[in-house]
Amino acid sequence: MQAQKKYEEQNLRGLANLRPEREELHLEQQVRLLLKDPNTDRFLFVQEQKADGTLSNHIKTVGGIRKPQETLEDAIHREVEEEVGLNIKPQSLHPLTVFTDRREKEVGGTLRVTSSTVHFYYGTLVEDKFPPEGPVTTNVREDEQGNKTAFFHYLSSAEIQHAQSKKGLKIFEATNKAVRYFLDKSY
């Protein structure tokens, strides 16, 4: 019995040398905006076209990574203008909830622990001018990676909670949680 234990301890020490080193890495903060069309009671989502021309299989709320010189609110305003081509009503932006996502992934033999903080807000567009569902017809800009909004989608809260749209596109779990939180708060 003691010989077996000693054998296992030696093997575990040997395995420890095979594990990649661990490195902590903090990613930028993200901002996301829930935009609910008051006429249809559905939420606006965007689908990106990547720089290589392929379409993302995920749809997401409007938002992105906060730049170092920006406040969270400045980042939301910039992202809405870039991704939707419209503006948020003054004084309509409300903090909703914050999620932190920690993941481990191996990069070049080093195990990296990444942490991403996602700040969700709720707001309304100027004059409630929501873009039509389908291919983008408004003036949108590419992000730094060359991605741009290609399609606008509208989903009900029930569709979002099933984590998949009727078109088979995936929705991130943090978005489901933010929508449930929003509905519970009754904005």
Coordinates of C-alpha atoms in Angstrom, one line a residue, residues 45-48 55-61 168-172:
F45 CA -29.1 42.0 -32.0
V46 CA -26.2 42.3 -34.5
Q47 CA -24.5 39.6 -36.6
E48 CA -21.0 40.5 -37.7
L55 CA -20.5 35.6 -41.1
S56 CA -20.3 34.9 -37.4
N57 CA -22.6 32.1 -36.2
H58 CA -23.4 34.1 -33.0
I59 CA -25.6 37.2 -32.7
K60 CA -24.9 39.6 -29.9
T61 CA -26.1 42.8 -28.3
G168 CA -30.2 28.8 -35.7
L169 CA -27.8 31.5 -34.6
K170 CA -26.3 31.2 -31.1
I171 CA -26.7 33.6 -28.3
F172 CA -24.1 34.0 -25.5

